[in-house]
mmCIF file of C-alpha atoms in Angstrom:
data_model
loop_
_atom_site.group_PDB
_atom_site.id
_atom_site.type_symbol
_atom_site.label_atom_id
_atom_site.label_comp_id
_atom_site.label_asym_id
_atom_site.label_seq_id
_atom_site.Cartn_x
_atom_site.Cartn_y
_atom_site.Cartn_z
ATOM 1 C CA MET A 1 -32.921 -5.776 -6.274
ATOM 2 C CA THR A 2 -30.196 -3.569 -5.543
ATOM 3 C CA ALA A 3 -27.408 -2.510 -8.144
ATOM 4 C CA SER A 4 -24.833 -4.631 -6.374
ATOM 5 C CA THR A 5 -26.989 -7.919 -6.808
ATOM 6 C CA LEU A 6 -27.658 -6.730 -10.481
ATOM 7 C CA ASP A 7 -23.889 -6.631 -11.283
ATOM 8 C CA ALA A 8 -22.947 -9.906 -9.804
ATOM 9 C CA SER A 9 -26.057 -11.756 -10.848
ATOM 10 C CA ALA A 10 -25.041 -12.227 -14.552
ATOM 11 C CA ARG A 11 -22.160 -14.036 -13.757
ATOM 12 C CA THR A 12 -21.304 -17.354 -12.223
ATOM 13 C CA PRO A 13 -19.761 -17.082 -8.426
ATOM 14 C CA LEU A 14 -16.434 -18.919 -10.370
ATOM 15 C CA LYS A 15 -16.421 -16.179 -12.615
ATOM 16 C CA GLY A 16 -17.152 -13.124 -10.041
ATOM 17 C CA TRP A 17 -14.502 -14.829 -7.915
ATOM 18 C CA LEU A 18 -11.708 -15.154 -10.775
ATOM 19 C CA ALA A 19 -12.556 -11.298 -11.519
ATOM 20 C CA VAL A 20 -11.833 -10.754 -7.536
ATOM 21 C CA LEU A 21 -8.416 -12.247 -7.964
ATOM 22 C CA ALA A 22 -7.450 -10.345 -10.915
ATOM 23 C CA VAL A 23 -8.343 -6.954 -9.110
ATOM 24 C CA THR A 24 -6.135 -8.451 -6.495
ATOM 25 C CA LEU A 25 -3.280 -9.403 -8.511
ATOM 26 C CA GLY A 26 -3.531 -5.798 -9.788
ATOM 27 C CA ILE A 27 -2.751 -4.389 -6.649
ATOM 28 C CA PHE A 28 -0.232 -6.459 -5.587
ATOM 29 C CA SER A 29 1.423 -5.646 -8.602
ATOM 30 C CA LEU A 30 1.146 -1.758 -8.022
ATOM 31 C CA VAL A 31 1.947 -2.454 -3.931
ATOM 32 C CA THR A 32 5.323 -4.414 -5.301
ATOM 33 C CA THR A 33 6.271 -1.684 -7.527
ATOM 34 C CA GLU A 34 5.646 0.710 -5.276
ATOM 35 C CA ILE A 35 7.462 -0.755 -2.283
ATOM 36 C CA LEU A 36 10.254 -2.539 -4.359
ATOM 37 C CA PRO A 37 12.886 0.275 -3.777
ATOM 38 C CA ILE A 38 12.397 -0.738 0.121
ATOM 39 C CA GLY A 39 14.431 -3.865 -0.488
ATOM 40 C CA LEU A 40 16.546 -2.243 -3.634
ATOM 41 C CA LEU A 41 17.713 1.199 -1.831
ATOM 42 C CA THR A 42 21.189 0.607 -0.904
ATOM 43 C CA PRO A 43 22.193 -0.885 -4.495
ATOM 44 C CA ILE A 44 20.054 1.907 -6.630
ATOM 45 C CA GLY A 45 21.628 4.727 -4.182
ATOM 46 C CA ASP A 46 25.201 2.828 -4.996
ATOM 47 C CA ASP A 47 24.328 2.858 -8.527
ATOM 48 C CA PHE A 48 23.385 6.561 -9.330
ATOM 49 C CA ARG A 49 25.885 7.586 -6.309
ATOM 50 C CA ILE A 50 23.282 9.269 -4.132
ATOM 51 C CA THR A 51 22.701 9.054 0.027
ATOM 52 C CA PRO A 52 19.949 6.920 1.341
ATOM 53 C CA GLY A 53 17.635 9.704 1.666
ATOM 54 C CA THR A 54 17.808 10.643 -1.634
ATOM 55 C CA ALA A 55 17.029 7.587 -2.915
ATOM 56 C CA GLY A 56 14.168 7.683 -0.639
ATOM 57 C CA LEU A 57 12.469 9.681 -3.494
ATOM 58 C CA THR A 58 11.858 6.709 -5.336
ATOM 59 C CA MET A 59 9.507 5.917 -2.603
ATOM 60 C CA THR A 60 8.420 9.342 -1.901
ATOM 61 C CA LEU A 61 7.087 10.673 -5.263
ATOM 62 C CA PRO A 62 4.621 7.850 -6.321
ATOM 63 C CA GLY A 63 2.815 8.643 -2.909
ATOM 64 C CA PHE A 64 2.377 12.334 -3.814
ATOM 65 C CA LEU A 65 1.625 11.470 -7.270
ATOM 66 C CA ALA A 66 -1.099 8.832 -5.888
ATOM 67 C CA ALA A 67 -2.942 11.143 -3.568
ATOM 68 C CA LEU A 68 -3.502 13.628 -6.192
ATOM 69 C CA ALA A 69 -4.013 11.026 -9.152
ATOM 70 C CA ALA A 70 -6.855 9.393 -7.036
ATOM 71 C CA PRO A 71 -9.432 12.082 -6.917
ATOM 72 C CA ALA A 72 -8.512 13.828 -10.089
ATOM 73 C CA VAL A 73 -8.606 10.514 -12.559
ATOM 74 C CA THR A 74 -11.795 9.238 -10.748
ATOM 75 C CA VAL A 75 -13.426 12.705 -11.453
ATOM 76 C CA ALA A 76 -12.062 12.930 -14.828
ATOM 77 C CA ALA A 77 -12.690 9.748 -15.799
ATOM 78 C CA GLY A 78 -16.344 10.356 -14.914
ATOM 79 C CA ARG A 79 -18.865 7.725 -16.554
ATOM 80 C CA LEU A 80 -16.065 5.746 -18.153
ATOM 81 C CA ASP A 81 -16.508 1.895 -17.857
ATOM 82 C CA ARG A 82 -14.093 0.974 -15.126
ATOM 83 C CA ARG A 83 -13.081 -2.038 -16.116
ATOM 84 C CA ILE A 84 -11.613 -0.205 -19.274
ATOM 85 C CA LEU A 85 -9.763 2.305 -16.837
ATOM 86 C CA LEU A 86 -8.456 -0.303 -14.828
ATOM 87 C CA CYS A 87 -7.062 -1.999 -17.986
ATOM 88 C CA ALA A 88 -5.542 1.062 -19.113
ATOM 89 C CA LEU A 89 -3.605 1.814 -15.842
ATOM 90 C CA MET A 90 -2.195 -1.447 -16.178
ATOM 91 C CA VAL A 91 -0.489 -0.613 -19.655
ATOM 92 C CA VAL A 92 0.752 2.538 -18.128
ATOM 93 C CA LEU A 93 2.473 0.523 -15.221
ATOM 94 C CA ALA A 94 3.965 -1.744 -17.329
ATOM 95 C CA LEU A 95 5.613 1.276 -19.274
ATOM 96 C CA ALA A 96 6.635 2.951 -16.018
ATOM 97 C CA ASP A 97 8.518 -0.852 -15.100
ATOM 98 C CA VAL A 98 10.190 -0.876 -18.136
ATOM 99 C CA LEU A 99 11.205 3.002 -17.832
ATOM 100 C CA ALA A 100 12.611 1.842 -13.992
ATOM 101 C CA ALA A 101 14.639 -1.460 -15.952
ATOM 102 C CA THR A 102 16.357 0.604 -18.562
ATOM 103 C CA ALA A 103 17.116 3.602 -16.574
ATOM 104 C CA GLN A 104 20.688 5.061 -16.710
ATOM 105 C CA ALA A 105 20.261 8.854 -15.422
ATOM 106 C CA TYR A 106 18.378 8.700 -11.904
ATOM 107 C CA TRP A 107 16.094 11.253 -13.567
ATOM 108 C CA ALA A 108 14.411 8.443 -15.606
ATOM 109 C CA MET A 109 14.177 6.725 -12.679
ATOM 110 C CA LEU A 110 12.243 9.393 -11.069
ATOM 111 C CA VAL A 111 9.913 9.877 -13.945
ATOM 112 C CA SER A 112 9.094 6.243 -14.159
ATOM 113 C CA ARG A 113 8.049 6.482 -10.296
ATOM 114 C CA VAL A 114 5.865 9.313 -11.134
ATOM 115 C CA LEU A 115 4.058 7.209 -13.678
ATOM 116 C CA VAL A 116 3.748 4.434 -11.073
ATOM 117 C CA GLY A 117 1.929 6.930 -8.454
ATOM 118 C CA MET A 118 -0.535 8.108 -10.987
ATOM 119 C CA VAL A 119 -1.433 4.677 -11.796
ATOM 120 C CA ILE A 120 -1.348 3.569 -8.102
ATOM 121 C CA GLY A 121 -3.913 6.442 -6.985
ATOM 122 C CA ALA A 122 -6.536 5.557 -9.608
ATOM 123 C CA PHE A 123 -6.403 1.885 -9.699
ATOM 124 C CA TRP A 124 -6.698 1.871 -5.725
ATOM 125 C CA ALA A 125 -8.992 3.965 -5.531
ATOM 126 C CA ILE A 126 -11.411 2.186 -7.965
ATOM 127 C CA GLY A 127 -10.497 -1.448 -7.479
ATOM 128 C CA SER A 128 -10.602 -1.361 -4.134
ATOM 129 C CA GLY A 129 -14.016 -1.048 -3.548
ATOM 130 C CA LEU A 130 -15.251 -3.379 -6.594
ATOM 131 C CA ALA A 131 -15.718 -6.284 -4.240
ATOM 132 C CA GLU A 132 -19.405 -6.216 -4.025
ATOM 133 C CA ARG A 133 -19.860 -5.811 -7.519
ATOM 134 C CA LEU A 134 -18.117 -8.411 -8.629
ATOM 135 C CA VAL A 135 -19.331 -11.134 -6.097
ATOM 136 C CA GLY A 136 -22.389 -9.835 -4.738
ATOM 137 C CA PRO A 137 -23.025 -8.243 -1.014
ATOM 138 C CA ARG A 138 -23.140 -11.896 0.383
ATOM 139 C CA HIS A 139 -19.416 -12.250 -0.225
ATOM 140 C CA ALA A 140 -18.266 -8.984 -0.302
ATOM 141 C CA GLY A 141 -16.575 -8.866 3.100
ATOM 142 C CA ARG A 142 -14.484 -12.203 2.536
ATOM 143 C CA ALA A 143 -13.499 -10.204 -1.131
ATOM 144 C CA THR A 144 -12.614 -7.240 0.266
ATOM 145 C CA ALA A 145 -10.524 -9.022 2.321
ATOM 146 C CA VAL A 146 -9.010 -10.737 -0.407
ATOM 147 C CA ILE A 147 -8.362 -7.594 -2.318
ATOM 148 C CA PHE A 148 -6.592 -5.999 0.706
ATOM 149 C CA SER A 149 -4.612 -8.999 1.243
ATOM 150 C CA ALA A 150 -2.739 -7.655 -1.725
ATOM 151 C CA VAL A 151 -0.792 -5.094 0.416
ATOM 152 C CA PRO A 152 1.002 -7.518 2.882
ATOM 153 C CA LEU A 153 1.345 -9.959 -0.014
ATOM 154 C CA GLY A 154 3.429 -7.352 -1.786
ATOM 155 C CA SER A 155 5.622 -7.029 1.126
ATOM 156 C CA ALA A 156 5.862 -11.071 1.938
ATOM 157 C CA LEU A 157 6.498 -11.746 -1.746
ATOM 158 C CA GLY A 158 6.996 -8.746 -3.740
ATOM 159 C CA VAL A 159 9.558 -7.224 -2.032
ATOM 160 C CA PRO A 160 11.832 -10.065 -0.953
ATOM 161 C CA ALA A 161 11.601 -11.802 -4.491
ATOM 162 C CA GLY A 162 12.594 -8.305 -5.831
ATOM 163 C CA THR A 163 15.360 -7.776 -3.506
ATOM 164 C CA PHE A 164 16.964 -11.459 -4.129
ATOM 165 C CA ALA A 165 16.588 -10.728 -7.941
ATOM 166 C CA GLY A 166 18.437 -7.278 -7.341
ATOM 167 C CA GLU A 167 21.131 -9.044 -4.909
ATOM 168 C CA LEU A 168 21.429 -11.609 -7.614
ATOM 169 C CA LEU A 169 21.543 -9.935 -11.240
ATOM 170 C CA GLY A 170 21.100 -6.220 -10.485
ATOM 171 C CA TRP A 171 17.806 -3.933 -9.212
ATOM 172 C CA ARG A 172 17.091 -3.209 -12.608
ATOM 173 C CA ALA A 173 16.422 -7.078 -13.120
ATOM 174 C CA ALA A 174 13.377 -6.792 -10.828
ATOM 175 C CA PHE A 175 11.872 -4.077 -12.445
ATOM 176 C CA ALA A 176 12.072 -6.138 -15.955
ATOM 177 C CA VAL A 177 10.264 -9.122 -13.564
ATOM 178 C CA MET A 178 7.559 -6.573 -12.765
ATOM 179 C CA THR A 179 7.090 -5.654 -15.961
ATOM 180 C CA VAL A 180 6.445 -8.908 -17.342
ATOM 181 C CA PHE A 181 3.954 -9.830 -14.179
ATOM 182 C CA THR A 182 1.850 -6.570 -15.112
ATOM 183 C CA ILE A 183 1.755 -7.554 -18.763
ATOM 184 C CA GLY A 184 0.157 -10.712 -17.227
ATOM 185 C CA VAL A 185 -2.112 -9.112 -15.146
ATOM 186 C CA LEU A 186 -3.243 -6.763 -18.044
ATOM 187 C CA ALA A 187 -4.083 -10.142 -19.715
ATOM 188 C CA ALA A 188 -6.210 -11.075 -16.415
ATOM 189 C CA LEU A 189 -8.338 -8.013 -15.962
ATOM 190 C CA ALA A 190 -9.183 -7.997 -19.330
ATOM 191 C CA LEU A 191 -10.094 -11.578 -19.706
ATOM 192 C CA SER A 192 -12.306 -11.792 -16.280
ATOM 193 C CA LEU A 193 -13.412 -8.514 -15.477
ATOM 194 C CA PRO A 194 -17.038 -7.753 -16.596
ATOM 195 C CA PRO A 195 -18.336 -4.415 -17.964
ATOM 196 C CA LEU A 196 -18.196 -2.212 -15.007
ATOM 197 C CA PRO A 197 -20.127 1.057 -15.618
ATOM 198 C CA SER A 198 -19.895 4.069 -13.663
ATOM 199 C CA ARG A 199 -22.599 3.826 -11.090
ATOM 200 C CA GLY A 200 -22.708 8.035 -10.929
ATOM 201 C CA ALA A 201 -19.249 10.057 -11.580
ATOM 202 C CA THR A 202 -17.835 10.906 -7.910
ATOM 203 C CA ARG A 203 -17.790 14.828 -7.774
ATOM 204 C CA LEU A 204 -15.614 16.812 -5.339
ATOM 205 C CA GLY A 205 -18.651 18.227 -3.877
ATOM 206 C CA VAL A 206 -18.999 14.656 -2.288
ATOM 207 C CA LEU A 207 -15.319 14.377 -1.314
ATOM 208 C CA ARG A 208 -15.367 17.726 0.401
ATOM 209 C CA GLU A 209 -18.585 16.766 2.172
ATOM 210 C CA MET A 210 -17.184 13.792 3.606
ATOM 211 C CA THR A 211 -14.355 15.469 5.067
ATOM 212 C CA ARG A 212 -16.671 17.436 7.080
ATOM 213 C CA GLY A 213 -18.017 14.836 9.311
ATOM 214 C CA ARG A 214 -16.155 13.868 12.707
ATOM 215 C CA VAL A 215 -15.803 9.984 11.889
ATOM 216 C CA THR A 216 -13.904 10.992 8.566
ATOM 217 C CA ARG A 217 -12.051 13.569 10.067
ATOM 218 C CA LEU A 218 -10.976 11.026 12.966
ATOM 219 C CA GLY A 219 -10.257 8.199 10.673
ATOM 220 C CA LEU A 220 -7.622 10.795 8.182
ATOM 221 C CA LEU A 221 -6.022 11.884 11.573
ATOM 222 C CA VAL A 222 -5.308 8.333 12.735
ATOM 223 C CA THR A 223 -4.503 7.203 9.001
ATOM 224 C CA VAL A 224 -2.313 9.962 8.750
ATOM 225 C CA LEU A 225 -0.215 9.334 11.977
ATOM 226 C CA VAL A 226 -0.021 5.471 11.666
ATOM 227 C CA VAL A 227 1.150 5.206 7.572
ATOM 228 C CA LEU A 228 3.280 8.325 8.635
ATOM 229 C CA ALA A 229 5.075 6.297 11.112
ATOM 230 C CA HIS A 230 5.373 3.219 9.458
ATOM 231 C CA PHE A 231 6.952 4.688 5.950
ATOM 232 C CA GLY A 232 9.202 6.855 7.670
ATOM 233 C CA THR A 233 10.692 4.062 9.268
ATOM 234 C CA TYR A 234 10.081 0.787 7.075
ATOM 235 C CA THR A 235 11.377 2.629 3.911
ATOM 236 C CA TYR A 236 14.892 2.127 6.002
ATOM 237 C CA VAL A 237 14.533 -0.837 7.179
ATOM 238 C CA THR A 238 17.240 -2.492 4.909
ATOM 239 C CA PRO A 239 19.814 -0.008 6.177
ATOM 240 C CA LEU A 240 18.878 -0.533 9.706
ATOM 241 C CA LEU A 241 19.371 -4.576 9.309
ATOM 242 C CA ARG A 242 22.811 -4.101 7.594
ATOM 243 C CA GLN A 243 24.005 -1.440 10.127
ATOM 244 C CA VAL A 244 22.440 -2.227 13.565
ATOM 245 C CA THR A 245 21.827 -6.243 13.183
ATOM 246 C CA GLN A 246 24.666 -6.592 10.829
ATOM 247 C CA VAL A 247 22.593 -8.618 8.405
ATOM 248 C CA GLY A 248 24.330 -9.776 5.387
ATOM 249 C CA PRO A 249 22.423 -9.660 1.872
ATOM 250 C CA GLU A 250 21.411 -13.154 1.296
ATOM 251 C CA LEU A 251 19.621 -13.033 4.943
ATOM 252 C CA ILE A 252 17.757 -9.406 4.371
ATOM 253 C CA THR A 253 15.576 -11.832 1.702
ATOM 254 C CA VAL A 254 14.532 -13.994 4.289
ATOM 255 C CA PHE A 255 14.139 -11.046 7.014
ATOM 256 C CA LEU A 256 11.636 -9.068 4.764
ATOM 257 C CA LEU A 257 10.111 -12.555 3.796
ATOM 258 C CA VAL A 258 8.943 -13.302 7.075
ATOM 259 C CA TYR A 259 8.050 -9.694 8.019
ATOM 260 C CA GLY A 260 5.475 -9.807 5.051
ATOM 261 C CA THR A 261 4.735 -13.355 6.058
ATOM 262 C CA ALA A 262 3.592 -11.837 9.365
ATOM 263 C CA GLY A 263 1.579 -9.032 7.576
ATOM 264 C CA ILE A 264 -0.348 -11.355 5.461
ATOM 265 C CA ALA A 265 -1.719 -13.156 8.675
ATOM 266 C CA GLY A 266 -2.574 -9.676 10.406
ATOM 267 C CA ASN A 267 -4.618 -8.707 7.572
ATOM 268 C CA PHE A 268 -6.878 -11.840 7.907
ATOM 269 C CA VAL A 269 -7.078 -11.349 11.640
ATOM 270 C CA ALA A 270 -7.974 -7.792 11.229
ATOM 271 C CA GLY A 271 -10.597 -8.815 8.831
ATOM 272 C CA ALA A 272 -12.320 -10.946 11.467
ATOM 273 C CA ALA A 273 -11.489 -8.364 14.406
ATOM 274 C CA ILE A 274 -13.347 -5.208 12.805
ATOM 275 C CA ALA A 275 -16.105 -6.989 12.928
ATOM 276 C CA ARG A 276 -16.503 -6.814 16.508
ATOM 277 C CA ASP A 277 -14.528 -3.879 17.037
ATOM 278 C CA LEU A 278 -12.960 -1.799 14.470
ATOM 279 C CA ARG A 279 -11.463 1.346 16.899
ATOM 280 C CA LEU A 280 -9.859 -1.652 19.102
ATOM 281 C CA THR A 281 -8.297 -3.171 16.390
ATOM 282 C CA PHE A 282 -6.909 -0.185 14.852
ATOM 283 C CA LEU A 283 -5.635 0.937 17.851
ATOM 284 C CA ALA A 284 -3.775 -2.620 18.702
ATOM 285 C CA ALA A 285 -2.170 -1.769 14.958
ATOM 286 C CA ALA A 286 -1.166 1.472 15.851
ATOM 287 C CA GLY A 287 0.410 0.260 19.365
ATOM 288 C CA SER A 288 1.999 -2.588 18.302
ATOM 289 C CA ILE A 289 4.118 -0.690 15.149
ATOM 290 C CA GLY A 290 4.944 2.036 17.782
ATOM 291 C CA VAL A 291 6.323 -0.527 20.253
ATOM 292 C CA ALA A 292 8.528 -2.662 17.678
ATOM 293 C CA ALA A 293 9.805 0.686 15.803
ATOM 294 C CA LEU A 294 10.855 1.830 18.912
ATOM 295 C CA ALA A 295 12.439 -1.141 20.344
ATOM 296 C CA LEU A 296 14.549 -2.090 17.126
ATOM 297 C CA PRO A 297 17.323 0.186 17.473
ATOM 298 C CA PHE A 298 17.905 -1.201 21.258
ATOM 299 C CA LEU A 299 17.174 -4.804 20.990
ATOM 300 C CA GLY A 300 17.807 -5.454 17.132
ATOM 301 C CA ASP A 301 21.254 -5.746 17.426
ATOM 302 C CA SER A 302 20.871 -9.421 17.692
ATOM 303 C CA LYS A 303 19.488 -11.232 14.687
ATOM 304 C CA PRO A 304 16.461 -13.100 16.991
ATOM 305 C CA GLY A 305 15.475 -9.861 18.323
ATOM 306 C CA ALA A 306 15.113 -8.056 15.269
ATOM 307 C CA LEU A 307 13.332 -11.139 13.192
ATOM 308 C CA ALA A 308 10.964 -10.964 16.773
ATOM 309 C CA LEU A 309 10.479 -7.242 16.400
ATOM 310 C CA LEU A 310 9.630 -7.620 12.645
ATOM 311 C CA VAL A 311 7.317 -10.334 12.881
ATOM 312 C CA VAL A 312 5.306 -8.306 15.554
ATOM 313 C CA TRP A 313 5.637 -5.169 12.989
ATOM 314 C CA GLY A 314 4.409 -6.763 10.362
ATOM 315 C CA PHE A 315 1.464 -8.385 11.494
ATOM 316 C CA ALA A 316 0.037 -5.249 13.251
ATOM 317 C CA TYR A 317 0.812 -3.271 9.686
ATOM 318 C CA GLY A 318 -0.972 -6.052 7.830
ATOM 319 C CA ALA A 319 -4.090 -4.401 9.787
ATOM 320 C CA VAL A 320 -3.523 -0.699 9.111
ATOM 321 C CA PRO A 321 -4.692 -0.759 5.142
ATOM 322 C CA VAL A 322 -8.205 -2.902 6.186
ATOM 323 C CA CYS A 323 -8.755 -1.062 8.997
ATOM 324 C CA SER A 324 -8.425 2.417 7.540
ATOM 325 C CA GLY A 325 -10.142 1.216 4.134
ATOM 326 C CA THR A 326 -12.949 -0.020 6.295
ATOM 327 C CA TRP A 327 -13.353 3.214 8.423
ATOM 328 C CA PHE A 328 -13.777 5.416 5.548
ATOM 329 C CA ALA A 329 -16.119 2.716 4.245
ATOM 330 C CA ARG A 330 -18.350 3.088 7.417
ATOM 331 C CA ALA A 331 -18.041 6.860 7.471
ATOM 332 C CA ALA A 332 -19.763 6.919 4.087
ATOM 333 C CA PRO A 333 -21.633 4.037 3.045
ATOM 334 C CA GLN A 334 -23.920 5.912 0.445
ATOM 335 C CA ALA A 335 -20.613 6.820 -1.615
ATOM 336 C CA PRO A 336 -18.017 4.092 -1.801
ATOM 337 C CA GLU A 337 -16.235 5.021 -4.902
ATOM 338 C CA ALA A 338 -15.768 8.299 -2.964
ATOM 339 C CA ALA A 339 -14.868 6.383 0.384
ATOM 340 C CA SER A 340 -12.181 4.580 -1.811
ATOM 341 C CA VAL A 341 -10.652 7.814 -3.153
ATOM 342 C CA LEU A 342 -10.256 9.542 0.069
ATOM 343 C CA PHE A 343 -9.204 6.412 1.521
ATOM 344 C CA THR A 344 -6.335 6.285 -1.417
ATOM 345 C CA SER A 345 -5.590 9.765 -1.122
ATOM 346 C CA SER A 346 -4.748 10.274 2.727
ATOM 347 C CA PHE A 347 -3.028 6.883 2.383
ATOM 348 C CA GLN A 348 -0.773 7.674 -0.166
ATOM 349 C CA ALA A 349 -0.053 11.109 0.715
ATOM 350 C CA THR A 350 1.312 10.297 4.057
ATOM 351 C CA LEU A 351 2.974 7.356 2.485
ATOM 352 C CA SER A 352 5.284 9.823 0.608
ATOM 353 C CA ALA A 353 5.445 12.677 3.159
ATOM 354 C CA GLY A 354 6.961 9.275 5.545
ATOM 355 C CA ALA A 355 9.424 8.395 3.387
ATOM 356 C CA LEU A 356 10.620 12.166 2.672
ATOM 357 C CA LEU A 357 10.714 13.104 6.469
ATOM 358 C CA GLY A 358 12.302 9.770 7.115
ATOM 359 C CA GLY A 359 14.908 10.320 4.678
ATOM 360 C CA MET A 360 15.327 13.903 6.330
ATOM 361 C CA VAL A 361 16.202 12.409 9.691
ATOM 362 C CA VAL A 362 18.305 9.710 8.051
ATOM 363 C CA ASP A 363 20.536 12.035 6.479
ATOM 364 C CA ALA A 364 20.658 14.511 9.362
ATOM 365 C CA VAL A 365 21.015 11.973 12.307
ATOM 366 C CA SER A 366 21.000 8.312 11.598
ATOM 367 C CA VAL A 367 18.706 5.415 10.877
ATOM 368 C CA PRO A 368 17.948 3.932 14.538
ATOM 369 C CA ALA A 369 16.609 7.998 15.045
ATOM 370 C CA VAL A 370 14.303 7.501 12.464
ATOM 371 C CA MET A 371 13.271 4.197 14.046
ATOM 372 C CA VAL A 372 12.861 5.824 17.421
ATOM 373 C CA THR A 373 10.875 9.009 15.764
ATOM 374 C CA GLY A 374 8.542 6.750 14.167
ATOM 375 C CA GLY A 375 7.517 4.598 17.072
ATOM 376 C CA VAL A 376 6.706 7.848 18.935
ATOM 377 C CA ILE A 377 4.160 9.074 16.135
ATOM 378 C CA ALA A 378 2.502 5.572 15.960
ATOM 379 C CA LEU A 379 2.204 5.244 19.999
ATOM 380 C CA LEU A 380 0.798 8.926 19.228
ATOM 381 C CA ALA A 381 -1.955 7.535 17.002
ATOM 382 C CA ALA A 382 -2.800 4.509 19.262
ATOM 383 C CA ALA A 383 -3.133 7.147 21.977
ATOM 384 C CA VAL A 384 -5.789 9.496 19.685
ATOM 385 C CA LEU A 385 -7.721 5.973 19.166
ATOM 386 C CA SER A 386 -8.023 5.325 22.804
ATOM 387 C CA ARG A 387 -10.198 8.386 23.228
ATOM 388 C CA ALA A 388 -12.185 8.176 20.836
ATOM 389 C CA ARG A 389 -15.407 6.668 20.242
ATOM 390 C CA SER A 390 -15.845 3.898 18.036
ATOM 391 C CA ALA A 391 -16.250 4.478 14.200
#
């Protein structure tokens, strides 16, 4: 009997799936808090009297801190029970939401985002690889897809809802709502998760060894290119919709909701497609993001055109996290937590770099220019995958 089977055998299927749901809600809370400024970038910038590029730091900081926190916290935690660690991280996230909701100066907002980044890195690295331990090997694939669905769900529900609350009650209200939601997630984790003793402390040497493999390096390159392209552009999609498409505040929420809903569909379609061909699924996602981002400045001047392109973009991006996470997991089946750490670090570091570089292009040139730049980078990722062997 394997360790995974032993982990799951003492619990009923219902308890296992409730634990999966709690982890999914935890990641949903993280993703929503992290990308919430996308829908609130304009009011945040107006409130603190800063440029859109400077306001983009609210997206940049969490990702960089998450990239550092994923290996640092996981290694430092050693053999600490993962249930205790995940609950402690939710407490920190709630404190970060409170700080954002009450921030009267931009530096306080940035401190909040630093805390968010620390939580994201550690929670993602541990939580994203727990499916097999919670429901057993038989249902691990389905449970993994459910956990990863938190990413597009954050875009589909979290960001539009936050944007709506921000437009109606002020952007701080969105973070106040997230505070309450995060406390609820903390309770769910505490009640549903079983004890999760570490199977062996993650060591830096294991992470270094992983990066020497050809498959891992290819996964890192493609992940960096796709995530750089996506967050370098999507961070500034709200300004684009306002400037180019001429969408009013009341419709921004609808557009973001449609985008996120397409992402949910893309996540589950990709979950089935990668079983047949992971490389081709990843290639199709990268290529579609590239085409949509390139076309938006030219075809997005009409509302139907912009909406259609956002559907394509959302569907494609919904596949990216599950493709990237699966790629790293297949590259290191003997070290699942280390694979999750590498996935989280590469994803989050590039998320921040994309938002930062995108802000520089926006401030120096224009919002349409950043869309074209991101589209080219995404197509480059597709070209790399087209010449690679399957993972």
